[in-house]
Structure formats: structure tokens, C-alpha cells
Short mmCIF file of C-alpha atoms and ligand atoms in Angstrom, two decimals:
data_model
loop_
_atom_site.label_atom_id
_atom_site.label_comp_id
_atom_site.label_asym_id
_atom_site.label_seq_id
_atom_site.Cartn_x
_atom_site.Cartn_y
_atom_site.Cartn_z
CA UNK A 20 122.92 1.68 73.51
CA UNK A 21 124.72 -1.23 71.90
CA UNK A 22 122.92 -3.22 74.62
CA UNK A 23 119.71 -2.27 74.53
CA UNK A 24 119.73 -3.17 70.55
CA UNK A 25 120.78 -6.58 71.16
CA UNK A 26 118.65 -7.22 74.19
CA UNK A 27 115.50 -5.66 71.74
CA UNK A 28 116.64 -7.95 68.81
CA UNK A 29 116.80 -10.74 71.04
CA UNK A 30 113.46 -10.27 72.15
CA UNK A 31 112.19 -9.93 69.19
CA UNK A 32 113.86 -12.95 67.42
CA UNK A 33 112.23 -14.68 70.45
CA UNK A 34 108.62 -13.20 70.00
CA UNK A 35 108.15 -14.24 66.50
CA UNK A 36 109.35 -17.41 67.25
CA UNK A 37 106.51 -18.09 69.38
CA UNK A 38 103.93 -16.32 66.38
CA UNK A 39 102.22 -19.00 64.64
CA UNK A 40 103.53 -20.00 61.27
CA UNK A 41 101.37 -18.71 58.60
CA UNK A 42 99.18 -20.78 56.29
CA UNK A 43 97.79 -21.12 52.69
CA UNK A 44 94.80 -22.99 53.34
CA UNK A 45 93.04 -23.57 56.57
CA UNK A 46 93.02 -27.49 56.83
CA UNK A 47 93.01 -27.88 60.31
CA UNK A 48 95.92 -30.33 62.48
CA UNK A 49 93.32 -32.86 63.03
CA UNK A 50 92.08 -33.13 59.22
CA UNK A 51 95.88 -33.18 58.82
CA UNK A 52 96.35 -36.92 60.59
CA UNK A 53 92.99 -37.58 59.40
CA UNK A 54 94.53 -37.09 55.31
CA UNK A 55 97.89 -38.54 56.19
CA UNK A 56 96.62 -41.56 58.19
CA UNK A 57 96.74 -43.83 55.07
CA UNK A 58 100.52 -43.20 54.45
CA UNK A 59 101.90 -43.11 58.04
CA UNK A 60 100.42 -46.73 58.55
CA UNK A 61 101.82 -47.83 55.16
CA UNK A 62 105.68 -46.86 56.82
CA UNK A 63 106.96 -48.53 53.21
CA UNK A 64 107.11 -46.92 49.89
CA UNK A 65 109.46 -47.23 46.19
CA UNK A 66 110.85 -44.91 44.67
CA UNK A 67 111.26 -45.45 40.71
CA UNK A 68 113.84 -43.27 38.61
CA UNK A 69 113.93 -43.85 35.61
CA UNK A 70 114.15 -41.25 32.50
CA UNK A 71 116.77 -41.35 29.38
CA UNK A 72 119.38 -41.37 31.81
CA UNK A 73 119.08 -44.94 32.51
CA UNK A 74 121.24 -45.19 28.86
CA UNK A 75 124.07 -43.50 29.42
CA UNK A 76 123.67 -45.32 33.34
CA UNK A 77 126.04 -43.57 34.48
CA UNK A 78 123.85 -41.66 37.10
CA UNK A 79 120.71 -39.34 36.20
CA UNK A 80 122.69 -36.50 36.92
CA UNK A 81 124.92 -37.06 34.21
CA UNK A 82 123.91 -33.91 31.60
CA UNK A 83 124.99 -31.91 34.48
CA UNK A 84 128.28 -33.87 35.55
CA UNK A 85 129.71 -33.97 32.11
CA UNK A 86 128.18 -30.55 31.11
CA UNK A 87 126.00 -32.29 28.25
CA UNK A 88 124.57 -30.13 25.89
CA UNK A 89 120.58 -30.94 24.13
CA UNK A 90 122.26 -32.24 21.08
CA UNK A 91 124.93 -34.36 22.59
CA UNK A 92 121.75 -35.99 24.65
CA UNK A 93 119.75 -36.21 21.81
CA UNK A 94 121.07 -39.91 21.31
CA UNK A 95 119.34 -41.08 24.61
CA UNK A 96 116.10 -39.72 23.33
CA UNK A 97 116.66 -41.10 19.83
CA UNK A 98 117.02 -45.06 21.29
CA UNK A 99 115.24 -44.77 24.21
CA UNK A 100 113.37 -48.20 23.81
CA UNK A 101 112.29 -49.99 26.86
CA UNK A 102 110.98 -53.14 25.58
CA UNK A 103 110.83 -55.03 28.14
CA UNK A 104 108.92 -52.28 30.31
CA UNK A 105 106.15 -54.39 32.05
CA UNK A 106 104.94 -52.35 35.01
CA UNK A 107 103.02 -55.33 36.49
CA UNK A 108 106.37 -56.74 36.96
CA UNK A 109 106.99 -53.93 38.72
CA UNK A 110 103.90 -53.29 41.02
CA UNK A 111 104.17 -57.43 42.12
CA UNK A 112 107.91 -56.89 42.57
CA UNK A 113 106.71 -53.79 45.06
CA UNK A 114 103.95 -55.60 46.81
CA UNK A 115 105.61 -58.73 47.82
CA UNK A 116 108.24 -56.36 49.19
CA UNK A 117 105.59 -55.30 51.62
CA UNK A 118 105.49 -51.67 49.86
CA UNK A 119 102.04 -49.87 49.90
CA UNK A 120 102.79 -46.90 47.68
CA UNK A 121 105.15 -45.92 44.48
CA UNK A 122 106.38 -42.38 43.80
CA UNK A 123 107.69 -42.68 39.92
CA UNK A 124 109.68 -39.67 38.28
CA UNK A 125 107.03 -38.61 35.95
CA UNK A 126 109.49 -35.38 34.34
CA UNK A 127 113.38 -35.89 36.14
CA UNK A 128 115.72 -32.76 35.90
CA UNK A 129 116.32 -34.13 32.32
CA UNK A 130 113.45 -32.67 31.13
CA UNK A 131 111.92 -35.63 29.40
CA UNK A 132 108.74 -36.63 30.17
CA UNK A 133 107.36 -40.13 30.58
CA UNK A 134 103.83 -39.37 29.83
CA UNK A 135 102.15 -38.29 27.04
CA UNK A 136 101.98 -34.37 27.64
CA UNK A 137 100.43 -32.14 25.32
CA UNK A 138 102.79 -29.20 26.12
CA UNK A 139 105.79 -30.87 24.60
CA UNK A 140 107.29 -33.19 22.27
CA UNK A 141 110.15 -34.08 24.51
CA UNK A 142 108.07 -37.26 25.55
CA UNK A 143 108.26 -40.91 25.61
CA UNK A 144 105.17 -41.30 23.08
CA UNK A 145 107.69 -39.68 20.39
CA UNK A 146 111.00 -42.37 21.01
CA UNK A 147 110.63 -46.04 19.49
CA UNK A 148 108.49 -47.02 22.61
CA UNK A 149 105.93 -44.85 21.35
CA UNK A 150 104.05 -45.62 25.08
CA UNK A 151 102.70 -43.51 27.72
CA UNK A 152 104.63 -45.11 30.70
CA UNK A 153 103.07 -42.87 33.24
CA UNK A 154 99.68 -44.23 32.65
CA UNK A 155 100.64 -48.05 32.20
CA UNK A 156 102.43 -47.23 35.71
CA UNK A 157 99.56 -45.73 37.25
CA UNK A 158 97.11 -48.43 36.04
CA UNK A 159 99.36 -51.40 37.02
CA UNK A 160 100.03 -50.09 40.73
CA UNK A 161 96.42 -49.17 41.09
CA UNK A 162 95.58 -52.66 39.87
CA UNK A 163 97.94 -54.32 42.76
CA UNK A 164 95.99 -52.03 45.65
CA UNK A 165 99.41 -49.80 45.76
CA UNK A 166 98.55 -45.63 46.16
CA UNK A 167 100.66 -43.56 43.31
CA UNK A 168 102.55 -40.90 43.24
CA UNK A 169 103.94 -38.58 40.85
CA UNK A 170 107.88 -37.29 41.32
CA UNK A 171 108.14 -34.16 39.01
CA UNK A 172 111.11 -32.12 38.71
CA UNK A 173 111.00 -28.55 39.13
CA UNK A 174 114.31 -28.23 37.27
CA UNK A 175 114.54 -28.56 33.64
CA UNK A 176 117.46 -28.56 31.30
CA UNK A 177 116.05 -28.87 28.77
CA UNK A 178 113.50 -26.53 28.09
CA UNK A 179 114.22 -23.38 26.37
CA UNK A 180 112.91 -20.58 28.47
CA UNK A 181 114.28 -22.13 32.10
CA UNK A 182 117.32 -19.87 32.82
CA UNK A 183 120.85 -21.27 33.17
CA UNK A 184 121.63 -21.73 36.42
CA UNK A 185 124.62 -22.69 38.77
CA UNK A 186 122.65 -26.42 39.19
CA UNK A 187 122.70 -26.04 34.98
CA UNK A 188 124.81 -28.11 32.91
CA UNK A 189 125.48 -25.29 31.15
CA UNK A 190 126.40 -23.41 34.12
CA UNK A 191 129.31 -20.27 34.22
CA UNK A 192 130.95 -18.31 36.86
CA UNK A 193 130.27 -14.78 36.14
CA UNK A 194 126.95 -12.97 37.09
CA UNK A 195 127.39 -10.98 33.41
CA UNK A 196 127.93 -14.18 31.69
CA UNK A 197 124.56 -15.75 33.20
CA UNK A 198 122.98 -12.71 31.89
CA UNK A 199 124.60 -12.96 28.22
CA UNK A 200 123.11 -16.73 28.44
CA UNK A 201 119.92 -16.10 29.36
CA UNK A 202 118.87 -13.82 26.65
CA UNK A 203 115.72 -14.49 25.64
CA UNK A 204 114.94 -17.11 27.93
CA UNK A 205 111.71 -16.24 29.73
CA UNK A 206 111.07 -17.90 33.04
CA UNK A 207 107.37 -16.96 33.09
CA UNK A 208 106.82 -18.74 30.40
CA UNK A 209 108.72 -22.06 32.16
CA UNK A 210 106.27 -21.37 35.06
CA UNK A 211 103.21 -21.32 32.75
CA UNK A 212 104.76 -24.66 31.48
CA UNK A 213 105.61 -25.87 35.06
CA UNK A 214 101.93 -25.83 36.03
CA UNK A 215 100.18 -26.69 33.19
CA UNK A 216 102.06 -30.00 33.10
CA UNK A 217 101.52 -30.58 36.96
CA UNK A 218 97.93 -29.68 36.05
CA UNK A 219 97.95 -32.60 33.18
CA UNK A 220 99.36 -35.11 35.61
CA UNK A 221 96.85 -34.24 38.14
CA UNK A 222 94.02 -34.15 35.99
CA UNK A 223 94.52 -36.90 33.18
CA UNK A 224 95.43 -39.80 35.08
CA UNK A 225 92.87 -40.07 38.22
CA UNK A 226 93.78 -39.94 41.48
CA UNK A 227 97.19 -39.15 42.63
CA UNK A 228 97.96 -39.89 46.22
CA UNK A 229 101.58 -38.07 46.53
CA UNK A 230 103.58 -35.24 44.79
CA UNK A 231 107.21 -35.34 44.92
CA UNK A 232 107.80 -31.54 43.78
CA UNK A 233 111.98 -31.57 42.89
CA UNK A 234 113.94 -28.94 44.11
CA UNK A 235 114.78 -25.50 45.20
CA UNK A 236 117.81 -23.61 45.19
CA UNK A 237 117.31 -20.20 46.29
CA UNK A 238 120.05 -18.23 46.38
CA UNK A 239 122.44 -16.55 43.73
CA UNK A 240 121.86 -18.35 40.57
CA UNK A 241 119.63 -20.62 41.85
CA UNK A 242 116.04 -20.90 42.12
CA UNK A 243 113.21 -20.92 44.14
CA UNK A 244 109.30 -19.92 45.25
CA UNK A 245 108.76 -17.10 42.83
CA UNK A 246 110.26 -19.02 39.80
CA UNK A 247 108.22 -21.75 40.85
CA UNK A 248 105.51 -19.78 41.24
CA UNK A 249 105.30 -22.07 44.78
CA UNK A 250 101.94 -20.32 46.37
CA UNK A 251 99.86 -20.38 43.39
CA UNK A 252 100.89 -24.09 42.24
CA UNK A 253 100.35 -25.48 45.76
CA UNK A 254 96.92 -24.11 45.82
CA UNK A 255 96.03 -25.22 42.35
CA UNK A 256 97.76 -28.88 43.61
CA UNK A 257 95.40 -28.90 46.50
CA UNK A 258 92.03 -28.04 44.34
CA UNK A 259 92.83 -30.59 41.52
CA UNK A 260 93.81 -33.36 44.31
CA UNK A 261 92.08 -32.31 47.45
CA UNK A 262 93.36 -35.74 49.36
CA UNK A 263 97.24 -35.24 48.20
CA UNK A 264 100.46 -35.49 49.88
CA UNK A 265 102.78 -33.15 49.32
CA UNK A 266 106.80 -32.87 49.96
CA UNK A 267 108.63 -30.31 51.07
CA UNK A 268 110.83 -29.32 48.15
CA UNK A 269 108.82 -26.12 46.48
CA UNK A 270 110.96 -23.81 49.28
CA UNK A 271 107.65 -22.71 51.05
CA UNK A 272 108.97 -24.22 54.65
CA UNK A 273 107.94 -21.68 56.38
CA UNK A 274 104.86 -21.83 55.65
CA UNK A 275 102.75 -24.34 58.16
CA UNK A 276 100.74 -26.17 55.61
CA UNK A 277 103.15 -25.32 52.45
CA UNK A 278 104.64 -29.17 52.63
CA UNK A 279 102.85 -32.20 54.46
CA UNK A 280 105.79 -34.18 55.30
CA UNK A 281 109.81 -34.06 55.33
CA UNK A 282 112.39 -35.91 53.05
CA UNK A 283 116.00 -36.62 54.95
CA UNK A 284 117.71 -37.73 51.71
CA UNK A 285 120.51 -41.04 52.32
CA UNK A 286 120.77 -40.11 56.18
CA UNK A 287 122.24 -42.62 58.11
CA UNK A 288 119.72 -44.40 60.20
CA UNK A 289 121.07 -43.35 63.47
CA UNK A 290 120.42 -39.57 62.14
CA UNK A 291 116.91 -40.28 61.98
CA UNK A 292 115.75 -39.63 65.40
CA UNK A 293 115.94 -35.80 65.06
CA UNK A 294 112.70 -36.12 62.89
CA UNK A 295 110.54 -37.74 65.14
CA UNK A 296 107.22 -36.22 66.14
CA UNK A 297 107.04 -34.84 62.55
CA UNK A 298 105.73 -36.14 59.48
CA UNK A 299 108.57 -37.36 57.27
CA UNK A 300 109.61 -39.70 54.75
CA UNK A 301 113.46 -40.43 54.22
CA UNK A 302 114.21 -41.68 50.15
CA UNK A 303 116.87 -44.14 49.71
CA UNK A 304 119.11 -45.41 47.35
CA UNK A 305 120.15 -49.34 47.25
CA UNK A 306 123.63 -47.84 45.86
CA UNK A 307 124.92 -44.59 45.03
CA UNK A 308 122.81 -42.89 42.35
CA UNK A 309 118.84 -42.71 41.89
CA UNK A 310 119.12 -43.67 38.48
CA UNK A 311 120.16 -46.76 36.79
CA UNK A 312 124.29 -46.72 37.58
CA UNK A 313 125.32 -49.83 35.38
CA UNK A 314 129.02 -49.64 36.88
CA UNK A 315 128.24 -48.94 40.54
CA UNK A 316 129.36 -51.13 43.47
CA UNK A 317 128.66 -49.36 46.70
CA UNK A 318 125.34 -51.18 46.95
CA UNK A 319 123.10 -51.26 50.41
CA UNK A 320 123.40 -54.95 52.13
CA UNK A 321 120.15 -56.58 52.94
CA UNK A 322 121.01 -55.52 56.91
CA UNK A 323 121.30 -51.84 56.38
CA UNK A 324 118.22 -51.75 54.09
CA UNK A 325 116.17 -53.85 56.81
CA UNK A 326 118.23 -51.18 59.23
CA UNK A 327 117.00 -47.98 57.69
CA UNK A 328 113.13 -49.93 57.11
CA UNK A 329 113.03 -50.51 60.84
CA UNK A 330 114.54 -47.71 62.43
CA UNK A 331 112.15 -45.16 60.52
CA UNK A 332 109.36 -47.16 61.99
CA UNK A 333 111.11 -46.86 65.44
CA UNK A 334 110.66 -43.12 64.35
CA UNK A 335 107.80 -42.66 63.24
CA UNK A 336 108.59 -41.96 59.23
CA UNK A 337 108.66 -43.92 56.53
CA UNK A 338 111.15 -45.15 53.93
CA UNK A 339 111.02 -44.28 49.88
CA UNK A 340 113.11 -47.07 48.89
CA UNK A 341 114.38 -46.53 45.09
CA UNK A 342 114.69 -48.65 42.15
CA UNK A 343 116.35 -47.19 39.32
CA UNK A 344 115.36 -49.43 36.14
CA UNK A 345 117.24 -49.92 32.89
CA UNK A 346 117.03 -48.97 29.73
CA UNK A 347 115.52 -52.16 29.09
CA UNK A 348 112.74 -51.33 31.40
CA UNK A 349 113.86 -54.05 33.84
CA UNK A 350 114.85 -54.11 37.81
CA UNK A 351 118.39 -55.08 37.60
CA UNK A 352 119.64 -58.40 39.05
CA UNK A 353 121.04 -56.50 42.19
CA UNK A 354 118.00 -54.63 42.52
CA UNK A 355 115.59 -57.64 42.24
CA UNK A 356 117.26 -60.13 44.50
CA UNK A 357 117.25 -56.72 47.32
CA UNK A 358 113.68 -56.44 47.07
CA UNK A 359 113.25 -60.37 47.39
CA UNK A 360 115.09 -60.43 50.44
CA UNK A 361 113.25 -58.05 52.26
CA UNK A 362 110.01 -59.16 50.86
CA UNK A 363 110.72 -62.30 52.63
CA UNK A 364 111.54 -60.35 55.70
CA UNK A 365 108.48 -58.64 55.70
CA UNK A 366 106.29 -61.55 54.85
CA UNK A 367 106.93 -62.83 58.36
CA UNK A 368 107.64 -59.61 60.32
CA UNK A 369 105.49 -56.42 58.80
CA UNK A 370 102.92 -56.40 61.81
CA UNK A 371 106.04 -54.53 63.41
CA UNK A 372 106.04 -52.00 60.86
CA UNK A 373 102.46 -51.35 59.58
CA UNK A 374 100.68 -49.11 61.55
CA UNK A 375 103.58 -48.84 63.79
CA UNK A 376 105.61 -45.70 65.67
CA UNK A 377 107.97 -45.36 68.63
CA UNK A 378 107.17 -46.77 71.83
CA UNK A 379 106.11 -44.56 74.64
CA UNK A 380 109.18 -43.16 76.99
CA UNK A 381 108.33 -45.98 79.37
CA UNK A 382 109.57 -48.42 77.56
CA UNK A 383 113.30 -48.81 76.27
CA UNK A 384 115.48 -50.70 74.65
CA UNK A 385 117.70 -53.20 75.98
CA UNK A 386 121.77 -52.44 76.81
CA UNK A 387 124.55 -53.47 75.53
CA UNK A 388 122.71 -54.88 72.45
CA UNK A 389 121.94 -53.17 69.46
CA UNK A 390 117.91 -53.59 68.82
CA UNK A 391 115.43 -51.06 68.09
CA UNK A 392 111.80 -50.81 69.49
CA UNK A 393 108.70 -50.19 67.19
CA UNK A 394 105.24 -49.62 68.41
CA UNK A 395 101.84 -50.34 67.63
CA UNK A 396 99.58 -48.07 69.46
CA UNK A 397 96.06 -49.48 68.33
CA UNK A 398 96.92 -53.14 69.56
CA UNK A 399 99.20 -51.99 72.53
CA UNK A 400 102.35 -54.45 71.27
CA UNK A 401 105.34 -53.70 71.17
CA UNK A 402 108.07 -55.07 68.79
CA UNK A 403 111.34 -55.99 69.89
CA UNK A 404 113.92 -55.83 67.00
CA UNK A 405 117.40 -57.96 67.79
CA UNK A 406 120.21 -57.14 65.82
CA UNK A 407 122.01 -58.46 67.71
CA UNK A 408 121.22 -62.48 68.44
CA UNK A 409 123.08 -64.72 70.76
CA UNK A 410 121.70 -68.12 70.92
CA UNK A 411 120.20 -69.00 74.76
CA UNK A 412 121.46 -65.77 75.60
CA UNK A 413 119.68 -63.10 77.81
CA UNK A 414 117.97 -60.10 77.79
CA UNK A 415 116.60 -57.92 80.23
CA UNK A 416 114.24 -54.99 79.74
CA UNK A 417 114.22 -52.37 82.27
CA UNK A 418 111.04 -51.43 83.93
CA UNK A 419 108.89 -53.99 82.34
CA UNK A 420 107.33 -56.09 84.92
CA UNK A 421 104.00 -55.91 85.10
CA UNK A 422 103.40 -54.71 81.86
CA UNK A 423 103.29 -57.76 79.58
CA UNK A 424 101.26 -59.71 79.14
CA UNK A 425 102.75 -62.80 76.86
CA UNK A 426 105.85 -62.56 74.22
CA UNK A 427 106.43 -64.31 71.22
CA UNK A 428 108.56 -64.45 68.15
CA UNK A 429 106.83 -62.51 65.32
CA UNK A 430 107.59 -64.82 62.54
CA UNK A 431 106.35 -68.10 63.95
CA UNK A 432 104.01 -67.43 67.02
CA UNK A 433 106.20 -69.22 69.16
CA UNK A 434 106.20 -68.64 72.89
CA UNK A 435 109.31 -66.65 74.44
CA UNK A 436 109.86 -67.56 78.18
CA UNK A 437 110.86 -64.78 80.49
CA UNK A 438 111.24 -64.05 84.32
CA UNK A 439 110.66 -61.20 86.72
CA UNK A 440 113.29 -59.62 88.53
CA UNK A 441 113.03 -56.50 90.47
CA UNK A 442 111.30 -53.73 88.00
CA UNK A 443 112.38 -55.69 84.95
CA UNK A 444 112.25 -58.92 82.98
CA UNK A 445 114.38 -61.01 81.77
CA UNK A 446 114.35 -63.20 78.32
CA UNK A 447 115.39 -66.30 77.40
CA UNK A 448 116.43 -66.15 72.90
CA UNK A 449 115.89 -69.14 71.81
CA UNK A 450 118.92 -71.50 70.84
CA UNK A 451 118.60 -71.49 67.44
CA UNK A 452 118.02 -68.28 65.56
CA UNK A 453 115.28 -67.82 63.68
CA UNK A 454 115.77 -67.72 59.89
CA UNK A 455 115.82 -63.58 59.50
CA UNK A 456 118.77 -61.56 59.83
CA UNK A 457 116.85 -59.32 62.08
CA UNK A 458 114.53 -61.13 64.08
CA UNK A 459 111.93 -59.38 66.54
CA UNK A 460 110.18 -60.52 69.73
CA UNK A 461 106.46 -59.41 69.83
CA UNK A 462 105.28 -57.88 73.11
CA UNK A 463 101.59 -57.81 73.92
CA UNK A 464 101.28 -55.61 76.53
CA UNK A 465 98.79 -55.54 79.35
C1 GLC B 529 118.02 -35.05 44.63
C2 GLC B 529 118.53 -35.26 43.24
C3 GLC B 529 117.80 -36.24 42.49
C4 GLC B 529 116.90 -37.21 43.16
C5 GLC B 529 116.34 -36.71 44.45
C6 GLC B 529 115.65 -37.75 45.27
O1 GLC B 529 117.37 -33.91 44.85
O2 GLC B 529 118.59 -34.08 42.52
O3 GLC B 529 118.52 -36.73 41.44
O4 GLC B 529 115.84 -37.34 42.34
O5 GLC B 529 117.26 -36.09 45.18
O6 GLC B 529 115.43 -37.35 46.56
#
């Protein structure tokens, strides 16, 4: 009998595998690419964090770390004064990186908002700046040919009627004492709240090209799709922004079209081959925290940013690299000179990651070297990247003869010399290294 239950639930774990996933709208996969197209060929996004936490800057999680109540915060709000805030800075800074789209936090788990929302007073328009940074964002970025996007957090500590819970800084231990707590709190009111404000940012400020919905819980003291209301704000999302891009965060995964694309959060880059053939996006930090961290040192060299740029590519996902600015409303001096660096990277080398994926099976990489292989599909070339470089050394690519048609370095044009030999080629690096720490051989295949 035991058996013949396992054997049943087996079977039927199996069959519903194989059911289709179900769906909210009925956008079809083709009208899928067709909406995505834009952001798959732009491969290279920032991030921007910034809220009252960049004060403190001592990471934006900091209410809940140190357990923060609204009055003790109350200061940040109080001298939150970004003079300096110039977003044209900003949207230059992000272009000559080679980034083609910006996702700011519009609302972070904070609470405060950066725009000028008519559903509460917890808002940048009401500190000294007086300003309504989302717009000035939204109209500088715009102005510099970048598409926008809208982070909003889902969490909120600081609104009265979301319930304390174990992500809270308020949090407890005891079921009973969550319930003493949360007397009086009303989350359907916080849901009302929720979408009205998503319904502002998607309504007041033009077109929005991404959503970056922040984050479910579900669970025991946590939260998820019916406190977010998920099915009903995804739908309204869709209406108000028909051509938006949506992340996976609002805990409707199993729902086919309930997310557009995947977010692997500060994986490693050689952890990001489990996502390809999907749609997905992985957000990066140049050091430890999103927001401004005045005291951190664990910051990202130029290598293992250019790694984690090019070996999403070599993917196919993109990268949401983050600046976190300061209270000030500046990039930071560490930040700044990052983003130079790979601007200049990118100035000579993008063709390798615009409109670029991974390479059909055929062709692979080279052994014993560590390089990675990027693909674009609509001019058949393949890009070669070396990080590894030895001057007049050789390479050989397996199972490459007859399919190339001439090779050059990507930043200069300049011819690279190779041989036949069997099935494969053989290259000849040049003697000198070319000025990029990751240099890459362009393929143009036959
Ligand atoms: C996490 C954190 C958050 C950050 C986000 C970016 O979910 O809560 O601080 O905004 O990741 O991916």
C-alpha cells in the first residue's frame, strides 16, 4: 500500500510538472522578446540607492540593524539636504559608463519617499531640499537617451498600519507578542497605500520602462502576495505601463507571466551560468552595502566589475550595477573613478556586449586560459575576452577552422594573425598588450 502511495505521488508530482504554468495576462512568448528586446541588447544598467540612509552611511539597512525606532530616525529626515544633488551629473556619469538604463529607489524599506507623493508627508519635498528628486531623475536620464526605472520597496517601516514583522526593526520573538504589537495596525489599509503610490509613480511621471518591486518574505512573520495584494497590483502595473519590465520580487513565481526577468543578487560571476536561457538581470554592489557605506572597504576592483559586466553577457543577462550616493547628493570618489574606468573600457570594447549573448555550443573557449566568449547573433561575431594575456603567446581554439573569416582586436581594428591546424586555429597575441585590463579579440565569422 505504502508503495502504491509513493509511486501515485510520484506520478503526480511528475504530471503537474509538465502542466503549463498559469498566467495573469495572455501576452504571448513572442510579444514577450518582442517587449524585452530593448533591455536584453542594452546588457548594462545602474542601480541608484539612495534615501535618508545615506546620513547615518552606515548601510540602508541600518533602522533594522540597530533596531531604530521613527523618532530616533527622525534626525535623518530633519537634515536631509542634498545640495549638491545634480542628476545630470549623474545620467553623464551613467552614459559614458556605457549604461543604457537607471533603476533609482523611488520609496527604500525606509519608508521615505523621494518624490513628491500625495499620500504622505514622509517625502523629500517636506526636508530642507524641498525637491522632487524622482522627477529631476527621471527628466535628466530621459534627457541623456537612458530608459528609467522605478525601485519601490514593498516593505515599509515606517508607515503606521504595515505590521511588525521578523524583517521589522521592531521585530520580537513571540507569535503573542507580534499580535500585542500589531494592534491596530491594518494591513489593508498599507495595501491601499502600496498601490496608490505605485499608481502615482506610474502615472505622474511618464513613461517608466522598469519596476523593481522590493521584497517578499512569506512565511511566519513575514510577508508576501496577499499583503501585497501581488495579482491585483501586477495587473494594474501592466494597464498603467503596458510596455514595462517587471522583477521578480512580488512572490508570484509561479506564475508564468507574474515577473519578466530574474535578479541573482551579489552572485559570483562563475554562478551565473545556471541562469542562462532565461531572462535575468543580476544587481551589484561596488562594495558591501547598496546604500552610501561611508566606512566600507571591501570595494569591487575594476577586474571583477569588468568580470561580472562580461560574463553576464557571456550569459545572456545583464548587470544592475549600483551607486549609492551621499548625503550630499554626490557619487563618492571611489564610486566615480569605478565608473570612469569602465567607461573607458567600454568606450573601446561595448560592441562585445551590446546586443550580445552566448555563443552557440560550437564554439568554445580556449584551455588553460581564463577568457570568456560573448556573442553577437545579428552580425555573426564572436568576441573573444582574454583575461588572461601573455605577450606573443598562443592560443588555439578548438574546432574553428573554417569558420572565420578575419580577427581583430576590438579596441583598435588591428589585424590578429592566426594559422590552421587540424580542426582548429591557432593565434598569435600581440607582443604588447593592449591598454585594457581585459582585452578581447573580435571574430567575424563566415
Ligand atoms: C535586498 C535588500 C536591499 C536592496 C536590494 C537590491 O533585497 O533588502 O537593501 O535594495 O536587495 O537587490
Amino acid at each position: 500500500m505504502k508503495k502504491i502511495i509513493i509511486t501515485l505521488t510520484v506520478l503526480l508530482i511528475a504530471w503537474s510538472a509538465l502542466l503549463p504554468q498559469s498566467k495573469i495576462g495572455n501576452e504571448t512568448a513572442a510579444q514577450k522578446e518582442q517587449r524585452m528586446k530593448w533591455w536584453t541588447d542594452a546588457r548594462f544598467g545602474m542601480f541608484i540607492h539612495w534615501g535618508l540612509y545615506a546620513l547615518p552611511a552606515r548601510h540602508e539597512w541600518v533602522k533594522h540593524n540597530e533596531r531604530l525606532t521613527n523618532e530616533q530616525y527622525q534626525n535623518y529626515f530633519e537634515e536631509f539636504n542634498p545640495v549638491n544633488y545634480d542628476p545630470v551629473k549623474w545620467a553623464k556619469a551613467a552614459k559614458q559608463a556605457g549604461m543604457k538604463y537607471a533603476v533609482l529607489t523611488s520609496k527604500h524599506h525606509e519608508g521615505f519617499c523621494l518624490f513628491d507623493s500625495k499620500l504622505t508627508d514622509y517625502k523629500s519635498t517636506n526636508t530642507p531640499i524641498k525637491r522632487d528628486l524622482v522627477k529631476e531623475f527621471v527628466d535628466a536620464f530621459r534627457a541623456e537617451g537612458l530608459k528609467v526605472g522605478f525601485y519601490y520597496s514593498l516593505i515599509d517601516w515606517h508607515h503606521p498600519d504595515f505590521t511588525i514583522d521578523r524583517v521589522h526593526p521592531q521585530r520580537v520573538t513571540s507569535s503573542a507578542e507580534y499580535e500585542t504589537l500589531n494592534k491596530g495596525k491594518d494591513m489593508n489599509r498599507y495595501r491601499t497605500y502600496l498601490h496608490d503610490q505605485i499608481k502615482e509613480l506610474l502615472t505622474n511621471y511618464g513613461k517608466i520602462d522598469i519596476l523593481w518591486l522590493d521584497f517578499s518574505y512569506p512565511g511566519e512573520n513575514g510577508k508576501g502576495r496577499d499583503d501585497w495584494g501581488a495579482i491585483e497590483l501586477i495587473k494594474m502595473v501592466r494597464k498603467l505601463q503596458p510596455g514595462i519590465i517587471i522583477d521578480n520580487r512580488l512572490d508570484l513565481n509561479d506564475y508564468e507571466d507574474g515577473y519578466d526577468f530574474e535578479t541573482p543578487e551579489q552572485v559570483s560571476p562563475s554562478k551565473l551560468a545556471e541562469y542562462k536561457g532565461k531572462y535575468w538581470e543580476t544587481c551589484q554592489t561596488f562594495s558591501g552595502s547598496w546604500g552610501y557605506y561611508r566606512d566600507e572597504s571591501s570595494w569591487k576592483t575594476q577586474r571583477q566589475l569588468l568580470d561580472l559586466l562580461i560574463t553576464s553577457t557571456a550569459n545572456g543577462g545583464n548587470l544592475l550595477l549600483n551607486v549609492g550616493p551621499t548625503a550630499k547628493g554626490e557619487f563618492d570618489y571611489r564610486a566615480t573613478e569605478a565608473i570612469e574606468k569602465i567607461g573607458y573600457w567600454m568606450q573601446a570594447n561595448s560592441e562585445s556586449i551590446y546586443n550580445c549573448t552566448y555563443a552557440p555550443d560550437e564554439f568554445g573557449i580556449p584551455e588553460n586560459i581564463d577568457a570568456r566568449l560573448t556573442y553577437n547573433p545579428e552580425r555573426r561575431r564572436l568576441y573573444l575576452h582574454l583575461f588572461d594575456y601573455s605577450s606573443g603567446g598562443k592560443i588555439r581554439l578548438k574546432g574553428y577552422k573554417d569558420k572565420i573569416k578575419y580577427a581583430q582586436l576590438l579596441n583598435d581594428n588591428s589585424e590578429i594573425r592566426y594559422q590552421s591546424n587540424d580542426n582548429d586555429i591557432i593565434f598569435e597575441l600581440p607582443t604588447q598588450k593592449p591598454p585594457y585590463e581585459v582585452p578581447v579579440i573580435e571574430l567575424i565569422l563566415k
